């Protein structure tokens, strides 16, 4: 009987409007982190491509060689030295963008950690805030934390 009362007490946690706002904020920030991490990976690949281009230009033996450099939709030919400088500048700018994105991820992770503490303190094991491959945005209720299979209808 005591176990039944304890289980019932655990299930009777009242979700306030503020709690729901925190849960929603957690879901939005989790989604944002995923987007930022994907953007970081794309930019890291671009940075690697620029580094490879720099290496290829250094290996070129002909110093008089004009190298096409894409600016927008147009290729403009530059000397090896000018192209090298342009690539170095592009690498520097891209690295700054990556650093800024990583800083934003760290900032959001601190917010998520704070929200986790608050939500776990109130809901305990009645809420799951851990990353899970099954956690996808539900097509039925648009809830990021929904664990229902995508084919199952619910409200």
XYZ file of N, CA and C in Angstrom:
465
model
N 0.825 -1.195 0.000
C 0.000 0.000 0.000
C 0.866 1.254 0.000
N 1.953 1.246 0.765
C 2.844 2.408 0.819
C 3.478 2.661 -0.545
N 3.812 1.569 -1.259
C 4.410 1.715 -2.583
C 3.411 2.322 -3.562
N 2.146 1.954 -3.431
C 1.109 2.504 -4.304
C 0.932 3.987 -4.054
N 0.937 4.405 -2.784
C 0.790 5.822 -2.449
C 1.992 6.620 -2.947
N 3.180 6.029 -2.816
C 4.392 6.708 -3.272
C 4.354 6.893 -4.791
N 3.890 5.855 -5.511
C 3.790 5.930 -6.967
C 2.756 6.977 -7.372
N 1.632 7.011 -6.689
C 0.586 7.990 -6.997
C 1.082 9.406 -6.730
N 1.848 9.584 -5.656
C 2.382 10.908 -5.334
C 3.355 11.366 -6.410
N 4.141 10.434 -6.937
C 5.106 10.786 -7.977
C 4.403 11.186 -9.269
N 3.259 10.592 -9.542
C 2.538 10.888 -10.773
C 1.697 12.154 -10.670
N 1.422 12.637 -9.459
C 0.552 13.793 -9.252
C 1.305 15.113 -9.211
N 2.398 15.229 -9.937
C 3.145 16.476 -9.972
C 2.364 17.466 -10.829
N 2.075 18.616 -10.263
C 1.308 19.640 -10.959
C 2.233 20.431 -11.889
N 1.848 20.533 -13.151
C 2.635 21.280 -14.131
C 2.025 22.669 -14.255
N 2.768 23.662 -13.814
C 2.294 25.043 -13.885
C 2.631 25.639 -15.247
N 2.091 26.816 -15.494
C 2.393 27.530 -16.730
C 3.893 27.812 -16.819
N 4.500 28.196 -15.701
C 5.950 28.461 -15.679
C 6.740 27.206 -16.012
N 6.289 26.057 -15.471
C 6.963 24.791 -15.773
C 6.882 24.490 -17.268
N 5.710 24.702 -17.837
C 5.535 24.444 -19.267
C 6.420 25.373 -20.090
N 6.553 26.622 -19.652
C 7.431 27.571 -20.342
C 8.882 27.088 -20.291
N 9.296 26.569 -19.139
C 10.667 26.055 -19.006
C 10.882 24.847 -19.916
N 9.891 23.962 -19.967
C 9.993 22.779 -20.829
C 10.079 23.210 -22.294
N 9.248 24.164 -22.675
C 9.279 24.670 -24.055
C 10.614 25.340 -24.376
N 11.127 26.119 -23.425
C 12.424 26.777 -23.620
C 13.521 25.730 -23.781
N 13.450 24.667 -22.977
C 14.427 23.584 -23.078
C 14.359 22.952 -24.471
N 13.154 22.689 -24.952
C 12.984 22.065 -26.270
C 13.509 22.972 -27.380
N 13.178 24.262 -27.319
C 13.653 25.199 -28.348
C 15.176 25.282 -28.352
N 15.769 25.365 -27.167
C 17.229 25.477 -27.081
C 17.918 24.190 -27.515
N 17.317 23.051 -27.216
C 17.882 21.778 -27.666
C 17.877 21.720 -29.190
N 16.787 22.152 -29.777
C 16.692 22.193 -31.237
C 17.714 23.167 -31.813
N 17.868 24.313 -31.186
C 18.817 25.333 -31.663
C 20.251 24.810 -31.602
N 20.586 24.100 -30.530
C 21.940 23.535 -30.415
C 22.199 22.558 -31.558
N 21.216 21.738 -31.870
C 21.372 20.782 -32.968
C 21.647 21.520 -34.275
N 20.887 22.582 -34.529
C 21.091 23.379 -35.745
C 22.477 24.016 -35.764
N 22.893 24.571 -34.631
C 24.205 25.220 -34.564
C 25.333 24.218 -34.777
N 25.211 23.034 -34.187
C 26.248 22.013 -34.353
C 26.347 21.567 -35.812
N 25.203 21.463 -36.475
C 25.228 21.116 -37.901
C 25.903 22.222 -38.708
N 25.602 23.469 -38.366
C 26.218 24.609 -39.058
C 27.728 24.631 -38.816
N 28.149 24.307 -37.598
C 29.577 24.255 -37.271
C 30.267 23.189 -38.121
N 29.641 22.031 -38.264
C 30.238 20.958 -39.062
C 30.399 21.382 -40.520
N 29.399 22.066 -41.061
C 29.487 22.547 -42.447
C 30.649 23.528 -42.581
N 30.759 24.447 -41.636
C 31.822 25.459 -41.694
C 33.198 24.819 -41.500
N 33.291 23.787 -40.677
C 34.572 23.095 -40.502
C 34.994 22.396 -41.792
N 34.019 21.852 -42.518
C 34.336 21.233 -43.812
C 34.801 22.293 -44.806
N 34.151 23.459 -44.784
C 34.571 24.555 -45.661
C 35.988 24.999 -45.306
N 36.281 25.075 -44.011
C 37.618 25.460 -43.561
C 38.653 24.446 -44.033
N 38.321 23.169 -43.939
C 39.236 22.131 -44.403
C 39.476 22.263 -45.907
N 38.430 22.592 -46.649
C 38.582 22.797 -48.099
C 39.519 23.967 -48.390
N 39.386 25.051 -47.625
C 40.282 26.203 -47.806
C 41.727 25.824 -47.478
N 41.916 25.045 -46.414
C 43.270 24.613 -46.046
C 43.867 23.730 -47.137
N 43.037 22.849 -47.699
C 43.509 21.996 -48.795
C 43.895 22.839 -50.010
N 43.098 23.868 -50.297
C 43.406 24.756 -51.426
C 44.727 25.484 -51.187
N 44.953 25.948 -49.954
C 46.224 26.616 -49.620
C 47.399 25.671 -49.838
N 47.234 24.436 -49.391
C 48.300 23.449 -49.557
C 48.579 23.189 -51.038
N 47.525 23.079 -51.825
C 47.695 22.832 -53.258
C 48.411 23.991 -53.943
N 48.078 25.209 -53.543
C 48.723 26.384 -54.144
C 50.202 26.423 -53.773
N 50.532 26.053 -52.541
C 51.937 26.044 -52.117
C 52.747 25.027 -52.913
N 52.083 23.948 -53.312
C 52.782 22.902 -54.058
C 52.979 23.261 -55.529
N 52.258 24.261 -55.994
C 52.401 24.681 -57.395
C 53.807 25.243 -57.603
N 54.463 24.781 -58.654
C 55.849 25.185 -58.895
C 55.964 26.451 -59.730
N 54.954 26.762 -60.499
C 55.000 27.917 -61.394
C 54.497 29.155 -60.661
N 55.409 30.071 -60.290
C 55.037 31.285 -59.562
C 54.262 32.265 -60.432
N 54.352 32.130 -61.735
C 53.656 33.041 -62.646
C 52.239 32.559 -62.948
N 51.884 31.437 -62.401
C 50.578 30.840 -62.659
C 49.462 31.724 -62.112
N 48.450 31.992 -62.941
C 47.273 32.745 -62.501
C 46.242 31.733 -61.997
N 45.762 31.959 -60.791
C 44.849 31.012 -60.151
C 43.455 31.628 -60.074
N 42.445 30.916 -60.593
C 41.080 31.444 -60.502
C 40.561 31.342 -59.062
N 39.972 32.430 -58.587
C 39.420 32.490 -57.230
C 37.966 32.920 -57.359
N 37.071 32.127 -56.782
C 35.646 32.411 -56.929
C 35.199 33.480 -55.940
N 34.561 34.506 -56.485
C 33.948 35.558 -55.681
C 32.498 35.628 -56.139
N 31.593 35.146 -55.311
C 30.191 35.060 -55.718
C 30.042 34.014 -56.798
N 29.518 34.413 -57.945
C 29.330 33.497 -59.069
C 30.424 33.623 -60.116
N 31.416 34.466 -59.857
C 32.439 34.783 -60.852
C 33.805 34.295 -60.368
N 34.604 33.792 -61.306
C 35.984 33.427 -61.014
C 36.891 34.539 -61.523
N 37.778 35.008 -60.661
C 38.731 36.050 -61.030
C 40.128 35.473 -60.836
N 40.971 35.641 -61.841
C 42.331 35.104 -61.766
C 43.241 36.060 -61.012
N 44.019 35.482 -60.111
C 44.981 36.239 -59.308
C 46.312 35.503 -59.321
N 47.338 36.215 -58.912
C 48.644 35.570 -58.790
C 48.588 34.580 -57.625
N 49.588 33.724 -57.585
C 49.654 32.716 -56.532
C 49.686 33.386 -55.154
N 50.474 34.439 -55.014
C 50.602 35.132 -53.733
C 49.287 35.803 -53.322
N 48.630 36.484 -54.272
C 47.348 37.140 -53.972
C 46.287 36.117 -53.570
N 46.251 35.005 -54.293
C 45.273 33.961 -53.987
C 45.538 33.376 -52.607
N 46.816 33.171 -52.297
C 47.187 32.646 -50.977
C 46.706 33.598 -49.879
N 46.905 34.893 -50.073
C 46.466 35.888 -49.089
C 44.946 35.887 -48.946
N 44.248 35.779 -50.068
C 42.783 35.754 -50.031
C 42.273 34.510 -49.303
N 42.926 33.380 -49.540
C 42.535 32.147 -48.857
C 42.799 32.244 -47.355
N 43.933 32.831 -46.983
C 44.246 32.998 -45.556
C 43.208 33.890 -44.874
N 42.810 34.954 -45.556
C 41.784 35.853 -45.008
C 40.447 35.120 -44.871
N 40.095 34.335 -45.883
C 38.846 33.565 -45.836
C 38.885 32.542 -44.701
N 40.049 31.904 -44.512
C 40.202 30.943 -43.413
C 40.037 31.630 -42.066
N 40.645 32.812 -41.931
C 40.556 33.566 -40.678
C 39.099 33.925 -40.379
N 38.391 34.432 -41.387
C 36.985 34.805 -41.206
C 36.119 33.599 -40.853
N 36.361 32.487 -41.524
C 35.591 31.278 -41.268
C 35.861 30.748 -39.864
N 37.112 30.801 -39.426
C 37.442 30.346 -38.073
C 36.759 31.229 -37.029
N 36.685 32.532 -37.293
C 35.983 33.439 -36.375
C 34.500 33.096 -36.299
N 33.903 32.755 -37.440
C 32.496 32.350 -37.457
C 32.299 31.066 -36.651
N 33.203 30.104 -36.826
C 33.121 28.843 -36.086
C 33.238 29.111 -34.593
N 34.193 29.951 -34.203
C 34.374 30.278 -32.787
C 33.125 30.934 -32.203
N 32.498 31.829 -32.968
C 31.281 32.501 -32.499
C 30.143 31.494 -32.331
N 30.011 30.575 -33.281
C 28.966 29.553 -33.180
C 29.209 28.639 -31.986
N 30.469 28.248 -31.776
C 30.789 27.392 -30.633
C 30.521 28.113 -29.317
N 30.765 29.407 -29.286
C 30.469 30.202 -28.099
C 28.964 30.222 -27.828
N 28.171 30.353 -28.888
C 26.712 30.332 -28.731
C 26.245 28.977 -28.219
N 26.845 27.892 -28.717
C 26.489 26.550 -28.254
C 26.786 26.423 -26.763
N 27.961 26.884 -26.339
C 28.326 26.809 -24.923
C 27.361 27.609 -24.063
N 26.968 28.772 -24.541
C 26.019 29.612 -23.812
C 24.672 28.905 -23.664
N 24.196 28.320 -24.736
C 22.917 27.606 -24.694
C 23.022 26.376 -23.804
N 24.172 25.696 -23.823
C 24.354 24.523 -22.969
C 24.279 24.901 -21.493
N 24.780 26.091 -21.144
C 24.670 26.550 -19.753
C 23.205 26.783 -19.383
N 22.441 27.366 -20.308
C 21.007 27.584 -20.069
C 20.304 26.240 -19.900
N 20.628 25.276 -20.763
C 20.014 23.954 -20.677
C 20.354 23.265 -19.362
N 21.596 23.388 -18.922
C 21.998 22.774 -17.653
C 21.197 23.363 -16.499
N 21.006 24.680 -16.513
C 20.223 25.340 -15.471
C 18.766 24.871 -15.510
N 18.199 24.788 -16.708
C 16.816 24.320 -16.838
C 16.678 22.868 -16.389
N 17.667 22.032 -16.711
C 17.633 20.633 -16.278
C 17.571 20.539 -14.764
N 18.406 21.324 -14.090
C 18.426 21.307 -12.627
C 17.046 21.672 -12.094
N 16.467 22.737 -12.620
C 15.161 23.193 -12.149
C 14.064 22.164 -12.425
N 14.054 21.621 -13.638
C 12.986 20.693 -14.010
C 13.129 19.343 -13.317
N 14.346 18.835 -13.203
C 14.534 17.573 -12.486
C 14.236 17.739 -10.999
N 14.517 18.919 -10.443
C 14.210 19.164 -9.032
C 12.705 19.060 -8.793
N 11.922 19.528 -9.728
C 10.467 19.493 -9.548
C 9.863 18.161 -9.976
N 10.286 17.637 -11.128
C 9.621 16.468 -11.697
C 10.359 15.154 -11.467
N 11.606 15.215 -11.042
C 12.368 13.992 -10.787
C 12.413 13.092 -12.010
N 12.099 11.820 -11.796
C 12.161 10.851 -12.897
C 10.916 10.891 -13.782
N 9.984 11.780 -13.496
C 8.781 11.898 -14.322
C 9.033 12.666 -15.617
N 10.223 13.205 -15.773
C 10.552 13.946 -16.989
C 11.900 13.451 -17.510
N 12.002 13.347 -18.821
C 13.254 12.908 -19.441
C 13.774 14.040 -20.312
N 14.899 14.600 -19.917
C 15.488 15.716 -20.654
C 16.800 15.333 -21.326
N 17.107 14.055 -21.328
C 18.363 13.599 -21.914
C 18.194 13.397 -23.411
N 19.271 13.645 -24.151
C 19.263 13.460 -25.604
C 19.033 11.993 -25.912
N 18.225 11.754 -26.915
C 17.854 10.395 -27.275
C 17.582 10.370 -28.768
N 18.046 9.330 -29.458
C 17.814 9.237 -30.894
C 16.324 9.188 -31.207
N 15.523 8.714 -30.258
C 14.090 8.642 -30.495
C 13.435 10.004 -30.354
N 14.122 10.968 -29.758
C 13.544 12.292 -29.552
C 13.554 13.064 -30.863
N 12.413 13.124 -31.455
C 12.242 13.884 -32.686
C 11.016 14.761 -32.525
N 10.896 15.728 -33.375
C 9.713 16.570 -33.305
C 8.536 15.741 -33.789
N 7.548 15.605 -32.929
C 6.384 14.782 -33.213
C 5.510 15.458 -34.265
N 5.065 14.695 -35.233
C 4.194 15.229 -36.265
C 2.775 15.458 -35.792
N 2.425 14.848 -34.665
C 1.060 14.975 -34.164
C 0.906 16.130 -33.191
N 1.875 16.288 -32.296
C 1.715 17.318 -31.263
C 2.809 18.380 -31.325
N 3.748 18.269 -32.270
C 4.858 19.220 -32.448
C 5.718 19.354 -31.203
N 5.803 18.297 -30.422
C 6.575 18.313 -29.186
C 7.920 17.648 -29.434
N 9.003 18.373 -29.170
C 10.344 17.826 -29.366
C 10.601 16.655 -28.431
N 10.031 16.690 -27.237
C 10.319 15.674 -26.235
C 9.367 14.492 -26.307
N 8.490 14.454 -27.295
C 7.521 13.376 -27.427
C 8.249 12.090 -27.814
N 7.889 10.993 -27.165
C 8.526 9.712 -27.460
C 7.558 8.733 -28.106
N 6.387 9.203 -28.532
C 5.466 8.324 -29.227
C 6.032 8.004 -30.600
N 5.809 6.780 -31.079
C 6.249 6.471 -32.442
C 5.553 7.398 -33.429
N 6.202 7.781 -34.513
C 5.621 8.730 -35.465
C 4.302 8.259 -36.071
N 4.063 6.945 -36.086
C 2.840 6.442 -36.697
C 1.674 6.418 -35.727
N 1.934 6.568 -34.450
C 0.883 6.491 -33.442
C 0.241 7.862 -33.256
N -1.072 7.915 -33.320
C -1.790 9.175 -33.162
C -2.092 9.415 -31.690
N -1.878 10.642 -31.237
C -2.181 11.018 -29.862
C -2.406 12.514 -29.784
N -2.884 12.991 -28.672
C -3.092 14.431 -28.487
C -2.461 14.885 -27.207
